[in-house]
Amino acid sequence: MVERQKQIGRDRVSRLVSWGHWFAFINGLLAIIVGYRYLDTIGLPESFIGWGYLVISTIGHFSFLAFMVYLVLIFPITLILPYSKILRGYAAIVATLSLCLLLYDTVIYDDYGLHLSPFVFDLAWADLNALLRGTSYIITPIAILAIELTLANFLWKRIEKIRKLNIGNKVVAVVGACFVASHLVHIWGDAADVTEITHFDDAYPLSYPATAKSLMESYGIEGIQNKKNKTPPKVSLEYPLAAMQCTADKQPNILLIAVDSLRADLIDPATMPFLAAYAKQNMNFTQHLSGGNQFNSGMFSLLYGLQGSYSNAVDLHFESPVITQELVKQGYQLGLFTTQDTSAMPQAIFNDFKRIDAEHANSYAKSDLQSVENLQQWTQTTSSPWFSLLNLKSPESYDTPIGFLGIKTVQSASKLKPAEKVLFNQYRQSLHFIDQQIEKVVASLSEETLVVITGINGKIFTSNSNEASVNLSPASVHVPMIIHWPNEDSGKQINYRTTHNGLVPAIMTQTLGCTNPASDYSSDQSLMQPRDKTWVYVGDHRIFAIYQESEITVIDRHGKYRIYDDEYSKRLKKKLSAPELVEVMREGRRLYIH
């Protein structure tokens, strides 16, 4: 008798487990229907490869999510309370909450371009009235609960018939194959840079597709270098928002000197005597911030004039910056002077330039000397007007030429560890060398040349590249912005906060004669006027900081955030300042086609 009761109990649990698997599978299909809203935001593929990857990744991903919800929240209850009525009601409530959460995530993704996370949840909660319009947020959960209860009861009544069909293993095989195949296809797509595949990387929540670019490239699969030959994807970004209307009265030559890892606080007479004096004689923006702490994010903000959240937009792999497009239209010759190993993202950022690379043989200082020589030869032989970008790289690696006579070591203004003190003074030697190169270039130019000297990013004193990549302190992003603007006030010290994003609007309006509002092509307004925003976005789409008047909020790709004081020296125990951060998220979606 006891054995008989145990057998009945095992049969009941087996039936409940079978029912739970089918309930999870069908909820995976419902999740796919809800998840279609993500595709409304990012757009549908236009090729067979894109559609094939989208289908298998969608089936695999949402089925996996549904199964994980079942495994974590429902399966344990099946063993603890193996009663069908209790389990059906409980499972329906769990499924309803899960689908509502997914639906809420689609709303947030459409508005902010981010998935739910601690940071985004706090932000969205403060912006709830704008996100949830009307009464649908009341009606929808009730409707979903009714569907889930109906589904749970329908499956329970027919579970024996379904089990007799013996198709469960086939369904598991198909879903499993889709899941595995989607990751294998993504490995290939990432290595070969197939944008119709990588375009969906961030589309779905909790999606971490496998990558193996270095492995695949070692087997000879086409990589990023051949991207220019690929067909552009469907346009999802309106950049610029309207056709540019530009008519220039004069066409001065323009030189942009962009130095890797150039800190603003070391532009002093002892370290960089020429640049310190040049700053006093020309327009000096003393509170200037780069768009990022790395080469890519800093250069992106400098030439595109957009906040770093746009840096992963697929369109920009095929769309060069508006400013270089307009320079070409107005007959400018564009020259880029950097080293052979310099690459930048997005891939179209330097498309309009004639690139003249210096050789790189384990010394950026030697390469910088050659870049300066290449620039001077080019400007002497190129007809006006011209726009040249000189990228000097020595400070990034603390480099100086062999035999370089440096300057005296000094005590740092801030407290440094012993190893940091060594790097600090070696960095100063490198800056002194760069100062001499800048003086050499500027001395050879006409007074009518528009000269912009800035840092692509700042510098912290560490040999740990990982530490440098996540540090978004003022030391990493506070850079000089010094401009010699012909016929403008000389010796003008500008003390309001400016950003790299403001350089493009300044040149476009005052030199190229563009009448479009800066918002058509930039995330900021011209450097020449105080900003109307109380915040600055620094970083890219993976990790970024929001600089506000008295605090700095750092957010990583997983939505974890920390708030620091304005000197980045103390972590603050406080909640997000929601209104400004809502503006940040909206700016990050403003140029996308909805």
XYZ file of C-alpha atoms in Angstrom:
594
model
C 0.000 0.000 0.000
C 2.805 2.361 0.923
C 4.654 1.451 -2.249
C 1.476 2.104 -4.213
C 1.153 5.600 -2.715
C 4.815 6.348 -3.492
C 4.258 5.292 -7.087
C 1.183 7.524 -7.341
C 3.218 10.405 -5.924
C 6.041 9.815 -8.412
C 3.536 9.678 -11.284
C 1.959 12.934 -10.142
C 5.327 14.655 -9.934
C 6.307 13.239 -13.335
C 3.102 14.572 -14.845
C 3.638 17.972 -13.229
C 7.226 18.112 -14.502
C 6.078 17.217 -18.016
C 3.361 19.845 -17.784
C 5.902 22.401 -16.554
C 8.225 21.777 -19.489
C 5.446 22.353 -21.991
C 4.207 25.387 -20.073
C 7.733 26.848 -20.204
C 8.065 26.091 -23.914
C 4.801 27.826 -24.817
C 5.773 30.793 -22.635
C 8.998 30.933 -24.611
C 6.852 31.349 -27.741
C 4.819 34.078 -25.992
C 8.093 35.780 -25.047
C 9.093 35.754 -28.722
C 5.839 37.562 -29.573
C 6.485 40.178 -26.883
C 10.141 40.416 -27.920
C 9.169 41.421 -31.448
C 8.966 44.967 -30.049
C 12.779 44.969 -29.835
C 12.916 44.550 -33.600
C 10.651 47.569 -34.031
C 13.368 49.538 -32.262
C 16.466 48.256 -34.060
C 14.927 47.335 -37.423
C 14.538 44.083 -39.338
C 17.340 42.432 -41.354
C 17.462 42.757 -45.128
C 19.360 39.627 -46.108
C 18.846 35.879 -45.945
C 21.801 35.554 -43.554
C 20.333 38.195 -41.269
C 16.891 36.578 -41.211
C 18.341 33.106 -40.679
C 20.436 34.253 -37.717
C 17.546 36.266 -36.282
C 15.183 33.267 -36.368
C 17.530 30.765 -34.721
C 18.850 33.242 -32.141
C 15.339 34.394 -31.211
C 14.013 30.844 -30.778
C 17.088 29.732 -28.868
C 17.361 32.815 -26.641
C 13.745 33.202 -25.512
C 13.269 29.448 -25.079
C 16.370 29.430 -22.892
C 15.076 32.361 -20.815
C 11.691 30.670 -20.353
C 13.337 27.421 -19.293
C 15.584 29.216 -16.794
C 12.548 30.891 -15.217
C 10.887 27.476 -14.963
C 14.019 25.825 -13.570
C 14.663 28.466 -10.905
C 11.148 29.517 -9.844
C 8.721 26.718 -10.738
C 10.552 23.378 -10.722
C 11.513 23.556 -7.006
C 7.867 24.208 -6.085
C 6.903 21.154 -8.144
C 8.944 19.009 -5.769
C 7.923 20.826 -2.577
C 4.202 21.213 -3.295
C 3.233 18.680 -5.989
C -0.385 19.784 -6.191
C -1.641 20.763 -9.626
C -4.054 23.515 -8.577
C -1.448 25.273 -6.468
C 1.252 24.840 -9.103
C -0.915 26.008 -11.997
C -1.913 29.189 -10.192
C 1.622 29.884 -9.001
C 3.139 29.198 -12.435
C 0.582 31.480 -14.106
C 1.514 34.307 -11.739
C 5.273 33.767 -12.304
C 4.787 33.672 -16.089
C 2.628 36.818 -15.967
C 5.222 38.737 -13.971
C 7.984 37.521 -16.294
C 6.148 38.591 -19.456
C 5.203 41.929 -17.902
C 8.841 42.477 -16.974
C 9.853 41.619 -20.542
C 7.198 43.962 -21.910
C 8.408 46.745 -19.605
C 11.948 46.095 -20.819
C 10.847 46.560 -24.448
C 9.361 49.944 -23.511
C 12.557 51.025 -21.758
C 14.745 49.745 -24.594
C 12.722 51.724 -27.110
C 13.057 54.893 -25.042
C 16.598 54.601 -23.629
C 18.311 51.988 -25.790
C 19.213 50.025 -22.632
C 17.825 46.934 -20.936
C 16.653 46.718 -17.342
C 19.436 46.898 -14.773
C 19.823 48.490 -11.332
C 20.722 51.814 -12.956
C 18.019 51.702 -15.621
C 15.349 50.512 -13.168
C 15.999 53.464 -10.846
C 15.971 55.791 -13.822
C 12.801 54.340 -15.337
C 11.006 54.385 -11.994
C 11.573 58.135 -11.783
C 10.344 58.511 -15.374
C 7.422 56.084 -15.012
C 4.668 58.474 -16.062
C 6.395 59.235 -19.359
C 7.107 55.549 -20.081
C 3.698 54.119 -19.215
C 1.032 56.124 -20.967
C -2.710 55.570 -20.564
C -4.213 52.645 -18.652
C -2.528 49.829 -20.580
C -0.191 49.160 -17.652
C -3.285 48.053 -15.662
C -5.177 46.202 -18.378
C -2.200 44.371 -19.903
C -1.119 42.407 -16.778
C -4.735 41.335 -16.161
C -5.046 40.160 -19.772
C -1.728 38.268 -19.573
C -2.748 36.607 -16.295
C -6.025 35.466 -17.882
C -4.095 33.990 -20.817
C -1.625 32.235 -18.513
C -4.350 30.702 -16.344
C -6.195 29.496 -19.438
C -2.975 28.071 -20.871
C -2.057 26.330 -17.597
C -5.476 24.639 -17.326
C -5.601 23.769 -21.031
C -2.215 22.041 -20.872
C -3.038 20.196 -17.654
C -6.199 18.676 -19.111
C -4.346 17.512 -22.235
C -0.927 16.673 -20.855
C -1.432 12.917 -21.189
C -2.393 13.233 -24.858
C 0.633 15.441 -25.462
C 2.937 12.965 -23.729
C 1.617 10.126 -25.913
C 2.585 12.085 -29.034
C 6.192 11.613 -27.950
C 7.390 14.867 -29.528
C 9.054 16.383 -26.463
C 12.522 15.144 -27.380
C 12.159 16.515 -30.902
C 11.167 19.951 -29.590
C 14.118 19.956 -27.183
C 16.455 18.954 -30.020
C 15.206 21.763 -32.281
C 15.409 24.417 -29.558
C 18.832 23.187 -28.440
C 20.098 23.189 -32.019
C 18.855 26.754 -32.497
C 20.597 27.877 -29.299
C 23.939 26.278 -30.168
C 23.767 27.235 -33.852
C 23.055 30.886 -33.038
C 26.253 31.096 -30.983
C 28.323 29.314 -33.635
C 26.975 31.603 -36.355
C 27.695 34.626 -34.168
C 31.297 33.501 -33.675
C 31.714 33.479 -37.440
C 29.754 36.720 -37.904
C 31.827 38.530 -35.291
C 35.113 37.373 -36.813
C 34.037 38.185 -40.363
C 32.325 41.403 -39.217
C 28.951 40.539 -40.766
C 26.863 43.477 -39.585
C 23.583 41.716 -40.373
C 24.525 39.375 -37.507
C 26.367 41.611 -35.032
C 23.648 44.262 -35.423
C 21.506 42.257 -32.973
C 24.149 41.820 -30.258
C 22.452 44.100 -27.733
C 18.874 43.690 -28.929
C 17.645 41.085 -26.439
C 17.928 41.179 -22.632
C 20.516 38.926 -20.959
C 21.993 38.144 -24.371
C 25.713 37.355 -24.416
C 26.490 35.801 -27.813
C 29.770 33.914 -28.095
C 32.704 35.615 -29.840
C 36.031 34.286 -31.091
C 37.378 36.882 -33.491
C 41.055 36.151 -32.971
C 40.536 32.399 -33.314
C 38.481 32.696 -36.490
C 40.849 35.184 -38.072
C 43.740 32.805 -37.428
C 41.982 30.353 -39.741
C 41.857 32.928 -42.504
C 38.291 34.191 -42.169
C 37.845 37.687 -43.525
C 38.058 40.279 -40.811
C 37.440 43.876 -40.122
C 39.927 45.159 -42.675
C 37.668 44.264 -45.577
C 34.640 45.948 -44.095
C 34.635 48.690 -46.708
C 33.650 46.157 -49.360
C 30.536 45.078 -47.467
C 27.042 46.294 -48.217
C 25.767 48.919 -45.755
C 22.912 47.749 -43.506
C 19.443 49.225 -43.412
C 19.662 52.843 -42.236
C 18.660 53.172 -38.582
C 20.312 56.501 -37.777
C 19.382 59.950 -39.074
C 22.780 61.615 -39.166
C 22.470 64.476 -39.823
C 18.782 65.055 -39.080
C 18.489 67.423 -42.049
C 20.536 68.195 -45.149
C 23.402 70.539 -44.347
C 23.047 74.135 -45.516
C 26.552 75.603 -45.649
C 28.143 78.490 -47.529
C 31.565 79.690 -46.400
C 32.785 83.252 -47.031
C 36.411 82.337 -46.392
C 38.186 79.015 -46.479
C 41.095 79.096 -44.032
C 43.460 76.191 -43.706
C 42.653 74.158 -40.588
C 45.068 72.142 -38.471
C 43.821 69.875 -35.699
C 46.585 68.550 -33.432
C 45.174 65.706 -31.337
C 47.568 64.229 -28.784
C 46.978 60.861 -27.157
C 46.848 61.054 -23.341
C 47.354 64.801 -22.891
C 46.304 66.007 -19.429
C 45.200 69.614 -19.004
C 46.810 70.056 -15.578
C 50.321 69.571 -16.967
C 50.192 72.369 -19.528
C 52.578 74.454 -17.443
C 55.793 76.444 -18.145
C 58.023 73.772 -16.607
C 56.623 70.855 -18.633
C 55.248 72.358 -21.855
C 56.556 75.935 -22.052
C 55.489 76.591 -25.639
C 51.941 75.286 -25.260
C 51.501 77.070 -21.910
C 52.458 80.365 -23.544
C 50.372 79.601 -26.662
C 47.335 78.991 -24.445
C 47.669 82.437 -22.892
C 47.952 84.081 -26.313
C 44.917 82.356 -27.828
C 41.531 80.913 -26.875
C 42.028 78.571 -23.940
C 39.070 76.460 -22.753
C 40.137 75.690 -19.200
C 37.240 73.369 -18.224
C 37.273 71.135 -21.276
C 36.361 67.434 -21.221
C 37.091 64.778 -23.812
C 34.313 62.459 -24.909
C 36.093 59.461 -23.402
C 39.113 58.034 -21.620
C 40.309 55.966 -24.606
C 41.495 56.772 -28.123
C 38.315 55.520 -29.825
C 35.831 57.367 -27.639
C 37.900 60.559 -27.580
C 38.421 60.649 -31.351
C 34.775 59.757 -31.954
C 33.523 62.724 -29.968
C 36.109 65.010 -31.554
C 35.167 64.264 -35.195
C 31.532 63.109 -34.992
C 30.502 65.512 -32.239
C 28.172 62.862 -30.799
C 28.001 61.349 -27.350
C 29.702 57.989 -27.030
C 26.487 55.954 -26.856
C 26.285 56.342 -30.651
C 29.745 54.888 -31.208
C 28.393 51.364 -31.759
C 25.785 52.441 -34.330
C 26.244 50.173 -37.344
C 25.431 53.031 -39.745
C 28.576 54.899 -38.719
C 30.787 52.094 -40.021
C 29.711 53.423 -43.433
C 29.011 57.102 -42.660
C 31.980 59.431 -42.191
C 31.679 62.482 -39.899
C 29.476 65.300 -41.180
C 32.324 67.784 -40.744
C 34.703 65.878 -43.042
C 31.909 65.330 -45.570
C 31.268 69.081 -45.656
C 34.968 69.900 -45.913
C 35.222 67.662 -48.979
C 32.150 69.343 -50.517
C 33.759 72.742 -50.039
C 36.919 71.656 -51.839
C 39.220 71.040 -48.880
C 42.110 68.595 -49.126
C 42.067 66.336 -46.056
C 45.229 64.763 -44.639
C 45.615 62.419 -41.672
C 49.068 62.067 -40.102
C 49.427 59.256 -37.590
C 51.189 55.888 -37.217
C 50.686 52.658 -39.102
C 49.074 50.790 -36.221
C 46.384 53.409 -35.566
C 42.863 52.169 -36.108
C 39.686 53.779 -34.847
C 36.017 53.036 -34.512
C 33.593 53.497 -36.170
C 35.364 52.276 -39.268
C 34.301 55.190 -41.486
C 35.745 57.847 -39.182
C 38.818 58.499 -41.379
C 37.262 57.639 -44.757
C 37.446 61.194 -46.116
C 41.127 61.662 -45.276
C 44.175 60.944 -47.335
C 46.080 58.912 -44.793
C 49.851 59.357 -44.540
C 51.239 56.973 -41.930
C 54.553 57.073 -40.139
C 56.331 53.775 -39.657
C 56.088 52.312 -36.190
C 59.068 50.323 -34.951
C 58.590 50.067 -31.181
C 58.842 53.817 -30.677
C 55.934 56.231 -30.904
C 58.354 59.120 -30.370
C 60.188 58.188 -33.572
C 56.828 57.832 -35.353
C 55.730 61.266 -34.101
C 58.873 62.852 -35.511
C 58.075 61.311 -38.892
C 54.407 62.379 -38.664
C 55.464 65.986 -38.094
C 57.811 65.802 -41.091
C 55.067 64.225 -43.226
C 52.642 66.998 -42.264
C 55.060 69.783 -43.133
C 55.885 68.245 -46.507
C 52.185 67.778 -47.274
C 51.157 71.331 -46.360
C 53.940 72.766 -48.515
C 52.863 70.807 -51.595
C 49.063 70.795 -51.157
C 46.931 73.538 -52.613
C 44.667 75.442 -50.234
C 42.299 75.032 -48.593
C 43.319 72.050 -46.500
C 42.282 70.362 -43.286
C 44.912 68.237 -41.575
C 44.683 66.040 -38.510
C 47.994 65.423 -36.770
C 47.824 62.614 -34.211
C 50.789 62.475 -31.812
C 51.012 59.363 -29.665
C 54.151 59.454 -27.483
C 52.519 60.384 -24.136
C 50.324 57.281 -24.194
C 53.417 55.064 -23.772
C 55.571 57.643 -21.875
C 57.917 57.640 -24.872
C 60.780 59.965 -25.845
C 63.413 59.591 -28.592
C 66.743 57.973 -27.817
C 69.169 60.643 -26.617
C 66.412 63.148 -25.764
C 67.551 65.724 -23.182
C 64.656 66.018 -20.774
C 63.644 68.310 -17.941
C 64.125 68.235 -14.194
C 61.921 65.930 -12.164
C 59.415 67.619 -9.868
C 57.051 66.692 -7.070
C 53.512 65.894 -8.195
C 50.752 68.189 -6.964
C 48.734 65.117 -5.928
C 49.832 62.245 -3.714
C 51.249 59.364 -5.761
C 52.560 55.901 -4.994
C 56.304 55.249 -5.651
C 55.667 53.544 -9.010
C 53.269 56.320 -10.030
C 55.914 58.958 -9.248
C 58.251 57.340 -11.770
C 55.532 57.255 -14.423
C 54.545 60.852 -13.626
C 57.987 62.242 -14.354
C 58.530 60.011 -17.383
C 55.184 61.290 -18.654
C 56.403 64.855 -18.217
C 59.482 64.050 -20.297
C 57.221 62.807 -23.070
C 55.053 65.936 -22.871
C 58.141 68.117 -23.096
C 59.153 66.282 -26.272
C 55.641 66.715 -27.724
C 55.713 70.425 -26.804
C 58.773 70.849 -29.008
C 57.055 69.116 -31.910
C 53.954 71.282 -31.569
C 56.128 74.415 -31.530
C 57.900 73.223 -34.681
C 54.583 72.682 -36.502
C 52.920 75.928 -35.376
C 55.971 78.022 -36.229
C 55.735 76.911 -39.864
C 52.087 77.967 -40.275
C 50.546 81.166 -41.526
C 48.762 83.382 -38.976
C 45.589 82.855 -41.006
C 45.589 79.113 -40.253
C 42.939 77.940 -37.823
C 44.831 75.832 -35.267
C 43.176 73.508 -32.737
C 45.346 71.754 -30.135
C 43.750 69.253 -27.792
C 44.108 65.896 -26.085
C 42.196 62.897 -27.346
C 41.982 61.681 -23.749
C 43.697 62.251 -20.410
C 46.042 59.994 -18.468
C 46.261 58.144 -15.187
C 49.651 56.874 -14.072
C 49.396 53.119 -14.312
C 50.829 50.365 -16.487
C 47.603 48.364 -16.120
C 45.585 48.887 -19.318
C 42.454 47.384 -17.764
C 42.577 49.874 -14.918
C 43.006 52.741 -17.366
C 40.091 51.571 -19.528
C 37.547 51.778 -16.701
C 38.858 54.914 -14.998
C 36.647 57.878 -15.897
C 38.074 60.362 -13.426
C 38.901 63.976 -14.397
C 42.538 62.892 -14.815
C 41.388 60.592 -17.635
C 39.154 63.064 -19.461
C 40.123 66.648 -18.537
C 42.187 67.736 -21.542
C 43.339 71.060 -22.995
C 41.444 72.765 -25.791
C 43.492 75.608 -27.241
C 42.403 77.349 -30.440
C 44.114 79.964 -32.560
C 41.152 81.436 -34.419
C 42.175 84.099 -36.931
C 40.542 87.473 -36.290
C 39.096 86.341 -32.951
C 39.978 87.706 -29.516
C 43.449 86.534 -28.533
C 44.373 85.609 -24.996
C 40.787 84.708 -24.140
C 40.536 82.353 -21.156
C 37.159 80.559 -21.254
C 36.150 79.086 -17.911
C 32.749 77.539 -18.577
C 32.595 73.782 -19.155
C 33.053 72.616 -22.765
C 33.361 69.225 -24.443
C 34.858 67.631 -27.544
C 31.337 67.431 -28.951
C 31.294 71.226 -29.224
C 34.266 71.532 -31.601
C 32.395 70.303 -34.685
C 29.516 72.822 -34.281
C 32.042 75.630 -33.709
C 33.928 74.914 -36.943
C 30.771 74.127 -38.932
C 29.036 77.388 -38.019
C 31.910 79.878 -37.811
C 34.233 78.561 -40.538
C 32.141 76.474 -42.943
C 29.120 78.775 -42.790
C 26.546 76.132 -41.820
C 23.159 77.458 -40.744
C 21.700 74.184 -39.435
C 21.116 74.038 -35.691
C 23.896 72.080 -33.994
C 21.332 69.522 -32.818
C 21.043 68.306 -36.436
C 24.497 66.726 -36.306
C 25.902 67.020 -32.791
C 25.121 66.213 -29.164
C 26.366 69.619 -28.035
C 26.356 73.232 -29.072
C 29.303 75.328 -30.187
C 32.306 75.775 -27.908
C 31.807 79.504 -28.341
C 28.793 79.681 -26.067
C 28.073 78.274 -22.591
C 26.323 74.904 -22.619
C 22.602 74.719 -21.900
C 22.993 71.194 -20.466
C 23.921 70.559 -16.833
C 25.612 67.247 -17.644
C 28.347 65.783 -19.832
C 28.422 62.215 -21.200
C 31.917 60.700 -21.102
C 32.712 57.204 -22.404
C 31.228 54.783 -24.914
C 28.236 52.410 -24.956
C 29.910 49.892 -22.630
C 31.055 52.058 -19.730
C 30.380 55.747 -19.319
C 30.230 58.548 -16.776
C 27.793 61.413 -16.391
C 29.574 64.546 -15.194
C 27.261 66.878 -13.310
C 28.040 70.011 -11.341
C 28.920 68.359 -8.038
C 29.045 64.623 -8.783
C 30.165 61.997 -11.279
C 28.008 58.928 -11.939
C 29.793 55.941 -13.523
C 27.668 53.229 -15.175
C 28.953 49.971 -16.668
C 27.381 47.775 -19.371
C 25.621 45.654 -16.733
C 23.821 48.663 -15.285
C 25.837 48.838 -12.070
C 26.525 52.405 -11.048
C 28.598 54.338 -8.553
C 28.374 58.013 -7.668
C 31.508 60.014 -6.802
C 32.200 63.576 -5.777
C 33.338 66.039 -8.449
C 37.016 65.194 -7.821
C 36.403 61.440 -8.095
C 38.064 60.971 -4.719
C 35.107 59.890 -2.596
C 32.204 57.565 -3.317
C 28.862 59.064 -2.347
C 26.054 57.090 -0.774
C 23.110 58.568 -2.624
C 20.550 57.798 -5.302
C 20.663 58.824 -8.937
C 19.800 62.362 -9.962
C 17.059 61.176 -12.289
C 15.997 64.246 -14.368
C 19.455 64.829 -15.861
C 20.032 61.124 -16.489
C 16.704 60.832 -18.282
C 17.951 63.614 -20.595
C 21.157 61.637 -21.167
C 19.250 58.521 -22.221
C 16.944 60.501 -24.509
C 19.904 62.184 -26.193
C 21.346 58.725 -26.814
C 18.220 57.767 -28.807
C 17.424 61.103 -30.471
C 19.052 60.369 -33.830
C 17.663 56.858 -34.228
C 14.764 56.267 -36.604
C 11.722 55.080 -34.649
